CSV table of C-alpha atoms and ligand atoms in Angstrom, one decimal:
chain,number,residue,atom,x,y,z
A,28,UNK,CA,75.3,-3.1,7.7
A,29,UNK,CA,73.1,-0.1,7.0
A,30,UNK,CA,73.0,2.7,9.5
A,31,UNK,CA,70.4,5.5,9.7
A,32,UNK,CA,71.9,8.8,10.8
A,33,UNK,CA,70.0,11.6,12.4
A,34,UNK,CA,71.5,15.1,12.8
A,35,UNK,CA,69.8,17.9,14.6
A,36,UNK,CA,72.3,20.1,16.5
A,37,UNK,CA,71.3,23.5,15.2
A,38,UNK,CA,70.0,24.5,11.8
A,39,UNK,CA,70.0,21.3,9.7
A,40,UNK,CA,67.2,18.7,10.2
A,41,UNK,CA,69.0,15.9,8.4
A,42,UNK,CA,68.7,12.1,8.0
A,43,UNK,CA,71.0,9.8,6.1
A,44,UNK,CA,71.5,6.2,5.2
A,45,UNK,CA,75.0,4.7,5.1
A,46,UNK,CA,75.6,1.3,3.6
A,47,UNK,CA,79.0,0.0,4.7
A,48,UNK,CA,79.1,-2.6,1.9
A,49,UNK,CA,78.9,0.0,-1.0
A,50,UNK,CA,80.2,3.0,1.1
A,51,UNK,CA,77.3,4.9,-0.3
A,52,UNK,CA,75.8,7.7,1.7
A,53,UNK,CA,72.4,9.2,0.9
A,54,UNK,CA,71.4,12.4,2.7
A,55,UNK,CA,68.2,14.3,3.0
A,56,UNK,CA,68.3,17.7,4.8
A,57,UNK,CA,65.9,20.6,5.5
A,58,UNK,CA,67.6,23.8,6.5
A,59,UNK,CA,66.1,26.3,9.0
A,60,UNK,CA,66.3,29.8,7.5
A,61,UNK,CA,65.6,32.6,10.0
A,62,UNK,CA,63.3,35.4,8.7
A,63,UNK,CA,65.6,37.9,10.2
A,64,UNK,CA,68.7,38.0,12.3
A,65,UNK,CA,70.6,34.9,13.3
A,66,UNK,CA,69.5,31.5,14.6
A,67,UNK,CA,66.8,31.7,17.2
A,68,UNK,CA,67.0,28.5,19.3
A,69,UNK,CA,63.3,28.2,19.8
A,70,UNK,CA,62.5,28.7,16.1
A,71,UNK,CA,65.3,26.3,15.2
A,72,UNK,CA,63.8,23.7,17.5
A,73,UNK,CA,60.3,24.3,16.0
A,74,UNK,CA,61.9,23.7,12.6
A,75,UNK,CA,63.5,20.5,13.8
A,76,UNK,CA,60.1,19.2,15.1
A,77,UNK,CA,58.4,19.9,11.8
A,78,UNK,CA,61.2,18.8,9.4
A,79,UNK,CA,62.7,15.6,11.0
A,80,UNK,CA,59.8,13.2,10.1
A,81,UNK,CA,59.9,14.1,6.4
A,82,UNK,CA,63.7,13.8,6.0
A,83,UNK,CA,63.7,10.4,7.8
A,84,UNK,CA,60.8,9.2,5.6
A,85,UNK,CA,62.7,10.4,2.6
A,86,UNK,CA,65.9,8.3,3.2
A,87,UNK,CA,63.9,5.3,4.5
A,88,UNK,CA,61.9,5.2,1.3
A,89,UNK,CA,63.2,2.1,-0.5
A,90,UNK,CA,65.6,1.0,2.2
A,91,UNK,CA,65.6,-2.8,2.8
A,92,UNK,CA,66.6,-3.0,6.4
A,93,UNK,CA,68.2,-0.8,9.0
A,94,UNK,CA,70.8,-2.2,11.4
A,95,UNK,CA,71.3,0.7,13.8
A,96,UNK,CA,70.2,4.3,14.4
A,97,UNK,CA,73.0,6.9,15.0
A,98,UNK,CA,72.3,10.4,16.2
A,99,UNK,CA,74.1,13.6,17.3
A,100,UNK,CA,74.2,13.7,21.1
A,101,UNK,CA,75.9,17.1,21.1
A,102,UNK,CA,77.4,19.7,21.1
A,103,UNK,CA,74.6,21.9,19.9
A,104,UNK,CA,71.4,23.8,20.9
A,105,UNK,CA,69.7,21.9,23.7
A,106,UNK,CA,66.1,22.3,22.4
A,107,UNK,CA,67.1,21.0,18.9
A,108,UNK,CA,69.2,18.1,20.3
A,109,UNK,CA,66.3,16.9,22.5
A,110,UNK,CA,63.9,16.7,19.5
A,111,UNK,CA,66.4,14.9,17.2
A,112,UNK,CA,67.4,12.6,20.1
A,113,UNK,CA,63.7,11.8,20.8
A,114,UNK,CA,63.2,10.9,17.2
A,115,UNK,CA,66.3,8.7,17.1
A,116,UNK,CA,65.3,6.8,20.3
A,117,UNK,CA,61.8,6.3,19.0
A,118,UNK,CA,63.1,4.9,15.7
A,119,UNK,CA,65.7,2.6,17.4
A,120,UNK,CA,62.9,1.2,19.6
A,121,UNK,CA,60.4,0.8,16.9
A,122,UNK,CA,62.9,-0.8,14.4
A,123,UNK,CA,64.3,-2.8,17.4
A,124,UNK,CA,67.9,-2.0,16.5
A,125,UNK,CA,70.8,-0.6,18.5
A,126,UNK,CA,71.2,3.1,19.2
A,127,UNK,CA,74.6,4.9,18.7
A,128,UNK,CA,75.3,8.3,20.3
A,129,UNK,CA,77.7,10.3,18.2
A,130,UNK,CA,79.8,13.4,19.1
A,131,UNK,CA,79.0,15.9,16.3
A,132,UNK,CA,82.5,17.5,16.3
A,133,UNK,CA,84.1,14.1,16.0
A,134,UNK,CA,81.8,13.3,13.1
A,135,UNK,CA,82.9,16.5,11.4
A,136,UNK,CA,86.5,15.4,11.9
A,137,UNK,CA,86.1,11.7,11.0
A,138,UNK,CA,84.2,12.2,7.7
A,139,UNK,CA,87.4,13.8,6.3
A,140,UNK,CA,89.5,10.9,7.5
A,141,UNK,CA,87.0,8.4,6.1
A,142,UNK,CA,86.7,10.0,2.7
A,143,UNK,CA,90.5,10.6,2.3
A,144,UNK,CA,91.6,7.3,3.5
A,145,UNK,CA,94.3,9.1,5.6
A,146,UNK,CA,95.6,7.2,8.5
A,147,UNK,CA,96.3,9.7,11.3
A,148,UNK,CA,95.6,13.3,10.2
A,149,UNK,CA,95.4,16.5,12.1
A,150,UNK,CA,91.8,17.7,11.8
A,151,UNK,CA,90.8,21.3,11.5
A,152,UNK,CA,87.1,21.8,12.3
A,153,UNK,CA,85.9,25.2,11.1
A,154,UNK,CA,82.2,25.1,11.8
A,155,UNK,CA,79.5,27.6,12.9
A,156,UNK,CA,79.6,27.2,16.6
A,157,UNK,CA,83.1,25.8,17.0
A,158,UNK,CA,86.7,25.9,15.9
A,159,UNK,CA,89.0,23.1,16.9
A,160,UNK,CA,92.3,21.6,15.9
A,161,UNK,CA,92.3,17.9,16.8
A,162,UNK,CA,94.7,15.0,16.7
A,163,UNK,CA,94.3,11.4,17.9
A,164,UNK,CA,96.6,10.2,20.6
A,165,UNK,CA,96.3,7.4,23.3
A,166,UNK,CA,92.6,6.6,22.7
A,167,UNK,CA,91.2,10.1,22.4
A,168,UNK,CA,91.0,13.0,20.0
A,169,UNK,CA,93.1,15.7,21.8
A,170,UNK,CA,92.1,19.3,21.4
A,171,UNK,CA,95.4,20.9,20.4
A,172,UNK,CA,93.9,24.3,19.8
A,173,UNK,CA,90.5,25.9,19.9
A,174,UNK,CA,88.6,29.2,20.0
A,175,UNK,CA,88.6,31.0,23.3
A,176,UNK,CA,85.2,32.7,22.4
A,177,UNK,CA,82.9,32.2,19.5
A,178,UNK,CA,83.0,29.7,16.7
A,179,UNK,CA,84.4,30.9,13.4
A,180,UNK,CA,81.1,30.7,11.4
A,181,UNK,CA,79.1,32.4,14.2
A,182,UNK,CA,81.7,35.2,14.2
A,183,UNK,CA,81.3,35.7,10.5
A,184,UNK,CA,77.5,35.6,10.8
A,185,UNK,CA,77.6,38.2,13.6
A,186,UNK,CA,79.5,40.6,11.3
A,187,UNK,CA,77.0,40.1,8.4
A,188,UNK,CA,74.1,40.6,10.8
A,189,UNK,CA,75.6,44.0,11.8
A,190,UNK,CA,75.5,45.1,8.1
A,191,UNK,CA,72.0,43.6,7.6
A,192,UNK,CA,72.9,40.7,5.3
A,193,UNK,CA,70.7,37.7,5.7
A,194,UNK,CA,71.8,34.5,7.5
A,195,UNK,CA,74.1,32.6,6.8
A,196,UNK,CA,76.7,35.3,6.3
A,197,UNK,CA,79.8,33.2,5.5
A,198,UNK,CA,79.0,32.7,1.8
A,199,UNK,CA,78.2,36.5,1.4
A,200,UNK,CA,81.5,37.4,2.9
A,201,UNK,CA,83.3,35.1,0.5
A,202,UNK,CA,81.5,36.7,-2.4
A,203,UNK,CA,82.2,40.3,-1.3
A,204,UNK,CA,85.8,39.5,-0.5
A,205,UNK,CA,86.5,38.9,-4.2
A,206,UNK,CA,86.5,42.7,-4.8
A,207,UNK,CA,88.3,43.6,-1.6
A,208,UNK,CA,91.7,44.8,-0.6
A,209,UNK,CA,93.5,44.5,2.7
A,210,UNK,CA,92.4,46.7,5.6
A,211,UNK,CA,94.1,46.1,9.0
A,212,UNK,CA,92.3,43.9,11.6
A,213,UNK,CA,93.7,42.4,14.8
A,214,UNK,CA,95.3,39.0,14.5
A,215,UNK,CA,94.8,37.0,17.7
A,216,UNK,CA,96.5,33.6,18.3
A,217,UNK,CA,97.6,32.8,21.9
A,218,UNK,CA,99.7,29.7,22.1
A,219,UNK,CA,97.5,27.2,20.2
A,220,UNK,CA,94.2,29.0,20.7
A,221,UNK,CA,92.5,31.7,18.7
A,222,UNK,CA,89.9,34.4,19.5
A,223,UNK,CA,87.5,35.9,17.0
A,224,UNK,CA,85.4,38.4,19.1
A,225,UNK,CA,87.9,41.3,19.0
A,226,UNK,CA,88.3,40.9,15.2
A,227,UNK,CA,84.6,41.1,14.8
A,228,UNK,CA,84.3,44.2,16.9
A,229,UNK,CA,87.1,45.8,14.9
A,230,UNK,CA,85.4,44.8,11.6
A,231,UNK,CA,82.1,46.3,12.7
A,232,UNK,CA,83.9,49.5,13.7
A,233,UNK,CA,85.7,49.6,10.4
A,234,UNK,CA,82.5,49.5,8.3
A,235,UNK,CA,80.8,52.0,10.6
A,236,UNK,CA,83.7,54.4,10.1
A,237,UNK,CA,83.6,54.2,6.3
A,238,UNK,CA,86.0,51.4,5.3
A,239,UNK,CA,84.6,49.6,2.1
A,240,UNK,CA,82.6,46.6,3.1
A,241,UNK,CA,84.4,44.5,0.4
A,242,UNK,CA,87.8,45.4,2.0
A,243,UNK,CA,86.5,44.4,5.5
A,244,UNK,CA,85.2,41.1,4.1
A,245,UNK,CA,88.6,40.4,2.4
A,246,UNK,CA,90.5,41.2,5.5
A,247,UNK,CA,88.1,39.1,7.7
A,248,UNK,CA,88.9,36.1,5.5
A,249,UNK,CA,92.6,36.7,5.3
A,250,UNK,CA,93.0,37.3,9.0
A,251,UNK,CA,90.8,34.6,10.5
A,252,UNK,CA,91.8,32.0,8.0
A,253,UNK,CA,95.5,32.7,8.5
A,254,UNK,CA,95.0,32.2,12.3
A,255,UNK,CA,93.4,28.8,11.6
A,256,UNK,CA,96.2,27.9,9.2
A,257,UNK,CA,98.9,28.9,11.7
A,258,UNK,CA,97.5,26.7,14.4
A,259,UNK,CA,96.9,23.8,12.0
A,260,UNK,CA,100.5,24.2,10.9
A,261,UNK,CA,101.8,24.2,14.4
A,262,UNK,CA,99.7,21.1,15.2
A,263,UNK,CA,101.2,19.3,12.2
A,264,UNK,CA,104.7,20.2,13.4
A,265,UNK,CA,104.0,19.1,17.0
A,266,UNK,CA,102.5,15.7,16.0
A,267,UNK,CA,104.8,15.1,13.0
A,268,UNK,CA,101.6,14.1,11.1
A,269,UNK,CA,101.8,14.4,7.3
A,270,UNK,CA,98.1,14.7,6.8
A,271,UNK,CA,95.5,17.5,7.3
A,272,UNK,CA,91.8,17.2,6.9
A,273,UNK,CA,89.3,20.0,7.0
A,274,UNK,CA,85.8,19.8,8.5
A,275,UNK,CA,82.8,22.0,9.2
A,276,UNK,CA,80.6,24.4,7.3
A,277,UNK,CA,83.2,27.2,6.9
A,278,UNK,CA,85.3,24.5,5.2
A,279,UNK,CA,83.1,25.2,2.1
A,280,UNK,CA,85.0,28.5,1.7
A,281,UNK,CA,87.4,28.4,-1.3
A,282,UNK,CA,89.9,30.9,0.2
A,283,UNK,CA,90.3,28.9,3.4
A,284,UNK,CA,90.8,25.7,1.3
A,285,UNK,CA,93.4,27.4,-0.9
A,286,UNK,CA,95.3,28.8,2.1
A,287,UNK,CA,95.4,25.4,3.8
A,288,UNK,CA,96.3,23.7,0.6
A,289,UNK,CA,99.3,26.1,0.1
A,290,UNK,CA,100.5,25.7,3.7
A,291,UNK,CA,100.3,21.9,3.3
A,292,UNK,CA,102.1,21.9,0.0
A,293,UNK,CA,104.9,24.0,1.4
A,294,UNK,CA,105.3,21.5,4.3
A,295,UNK,CA,105.0,18.4,2.1
A,296,UNK,CA,101.8,17.4,3.8
A,297,UNK,CA,98.7,15.8,2.2
A,298,UNK,CA,95.6,17.9,2.5
A,299,UNK,CA,92.0,16.8,2.1
A,300,UNK,CA,88.7,18.7,2.3
A,301,UNK,CA,85.5,16.6,1.8
A,302,UNK,CA,82.8,17.7,-0.6
A,303,UNK,CA,80.3,20.4,0.5
A,304,UNK,CA,77.5,18.0,1.5
A,305,UNK,CA,79.8,16.4,4.1
A,306,UNK,CA,81.2,19.8,5.4
A,307,UNK,CA,78.0,21.6,6.5
A,308,UNK,CA,76.0,19.9,9.2
A,309,UNK,CA,74.6,16.7,7.7
A,310,UNK,CA,73.5,13.3,8.9
A,311,UNK,CA,75.8,11.5,6.5
A,312,UNK,CA,78.8,12.1,8.7
A,313,UNK,CA,76.7,10.9,11.7
A,314,UNK,CA,75.8,7.7,9.9
A,315,UNK,CA,79.4,7.0,8.8
A,316,UNK,CA,80.9,7.5,12.3
A,317,UNK,CA,77.8,5.6,13.7
A,318,UNK,CA,78.7,2.6,11.6
A,319,UNK,CA,82.3,2.6,12.8
A,320,UNK,CA,81.1,2.8,16.4
A,321,UNK,CA,78.5,0.0,15.8
A,322,UNK,CA,81.3,-2.2,14.4
A,323,UNK,CA,83.3,-1.6,17.6
A,324,UNK,CA,80.2,-2.5,19.8
A,325,UNK,CA,80.0,1.1,20.9
A,326,UNK,CA,76.2,1.4,21.2
A,327,UNK,CA,74.2,3.2,23.9
A,328,UNK,CA,71.2,2.1,26.0
A,329,UNK,CA,68.2,4.3,25.5
A,330,UNK,CA,68.1,5.1,29.2
A,331,UNK,CA,71.7,6.5,29.0
A,332,UNK,CA,71.3,8.4,25.8
A,333,UNK,CA,70.5,11.9,27.1
A,334,UNK,CA,71.9,14.7,24.9
A,335,UNK,CA,74.7,17.0,26.0
A,336,UNK,CA,74.8,20.5,24.6
A,337,UNK,CA,78.4,21.0,25.8
A,338,UNK,CA,79.7,17.6,24.6
A,339,UNK,CA,83.4,18.0,24.0
A,340,UNK,CA,85.3,15.9,21.4
A,341,UNK,CA,88.0,15.0,24.0
A,342,UNK,CA,85.3,13.5,26.3
A,343,UNK,CA,84.8,10.5,24.0
A,344,UNK,CA,86.8,7.3,24.5
A,345,UNK,CA,87.6,6.4,20.9
A,346,UNK,CA,86.6,2.7,20.4
A,347,UNK,CA,86.7,2.6,16.6
A,348,UNK,CA,90.4,3.3,15.9
A,349,UNK,CA,93.6,1.5,16.3
A,350,UNK,CA,96.4,3.4,18.0
A,351,UNK,CA,98.9,4.4,15.3
A,352,UNK,CA,102.1,6.2,15.9
A,353,UNK,CA,102.3,9.6,14.4
B,418,LIG,P1,78.6,23.3,14.5
B,418,LIG,O1,78.9,22.2,13.6
B,418,LIG,O2,79.8,23.8,15.2
B,418,LIG,O3,77.5,22.9,15.5
B,418,LIG,P2,76.8,24.8,12.8
B,418,LIG,O4,75.8,23.9,13.2
B,418,LIG,O5,76.5,26.2,12.9
B,418,LIG,O6,78.1,24.5,13.7
B,418,LIG,P3,78.0,24.2,10.1
B,418,LIG,O7,77.0,23.7,9.1
B,418,LIG,O8,79.2,23.4,10.4
B,418,LIG,O9,77.2,24.5,11.4
B,418,LIG,O10,78.5,25.6,9.6
B,418,LIG,C1,77.6,26.7,9.4
B,418,LIG,C2,78.5,27.9,9.2
B,418,LIG,O11,79.3,27.9,8.0
B,418,LIG,C3,77.7,29.2,9.2
B,418,LIG,O12,78.2,30.1,10.2
B,418,LIG,C4,78.0,29.8,7.8
B,418,LIG,O13,78.0,31.2,7.7
B,418,LIG,C5,79.3,29.2,7.5
B,418,LIG,N1,79.6,29.1,6.0
B,418,LIG,C6,78.9,28.4,5.1
B,418,LIG,N2,79.4,28.6,3.9
B,418,LIG,C7,80.5,29.4,4.1
B,418,LIG,C8,81.5,30.0,3.2
B,418,LIG,N3,81.4,29.7,1.9
B,418,LIG,N4,82.5,30.7,3.7
B,418,LIG,C9,82.5,31.0,5.0
B,418,LIG,N5,81.6,30.5,5.9
B,418,LIG,C10,80.6,29.7,5.4
């Protein structure tokens, strides 16, 4: 089958085609770039409205037939989700094919499992609005650890906004950190959960009181990524899993990948991070998980397909996986 994926949770208006026969994924995305500051939900929704038709047309160009339409039901910004959801319903109805409602965080996690061929990995999702450590057990992805306040990417973006760097801030922090040295910042892991807001306040105070910005960027990466690695390592230990996959836009960061790679190597665990186009928000991951759900008969009636901006990964009964012992 061929599945059309639609992604529109925040900044990326994205469409993709996934062909299960060839395992090929083609993605067309249009990013919303704020003129100033961070993401403005209304502007992001306006961008979604303008950009979705063209990205859909782009991937449908030359497609023979579509067997289902999969879309992100949440979590994300309500106004964006509603526009992308409306587009997905209209397409499913006009093409007369089933509709599949995908949890965006599970798509971030599943794309790494799909591309790696791993059986039962621990998944670290390091995205803009979220940070989760997930593992599959008894029919659900369990949230073993998560942020107690902001997502990791949004935290980094808040710091760069403070120093007037344009959105998104993560790549700029990565660049500046290359010339940095360690400056102390608080490290906050409580049990299996982490918090980023105190670190961001301390980082802002540090630059305001004259610490070199390169040093603050270096320490921001070292501190927040070590927190993620610590919880991921504990999750590997708790589940006895021998596989870790990375997901989410912050997963594009080379320092985070290197730290996780080292930790896994020291534990004798296999580590996989998908290529960049599958890490940042993209409809490819929605189409791939959508195809697995379709194969399991896990489709949704249009009448029941309302979006959910607070949709948690552990709310989803996992229909597309066999239970495997970890
Ligand atoms: P979510 O998937 O939780 O809804 P999101 O929609 O904001 O989040 P993603 O595309 O997963 O999106 O991630 C975007 C985030 O990734 C931004 O906060 C951005 O700063 C961050 N990011 C992108 N590249 C890098 C990098 N090289 N280093 C660190 N952070 C990065």
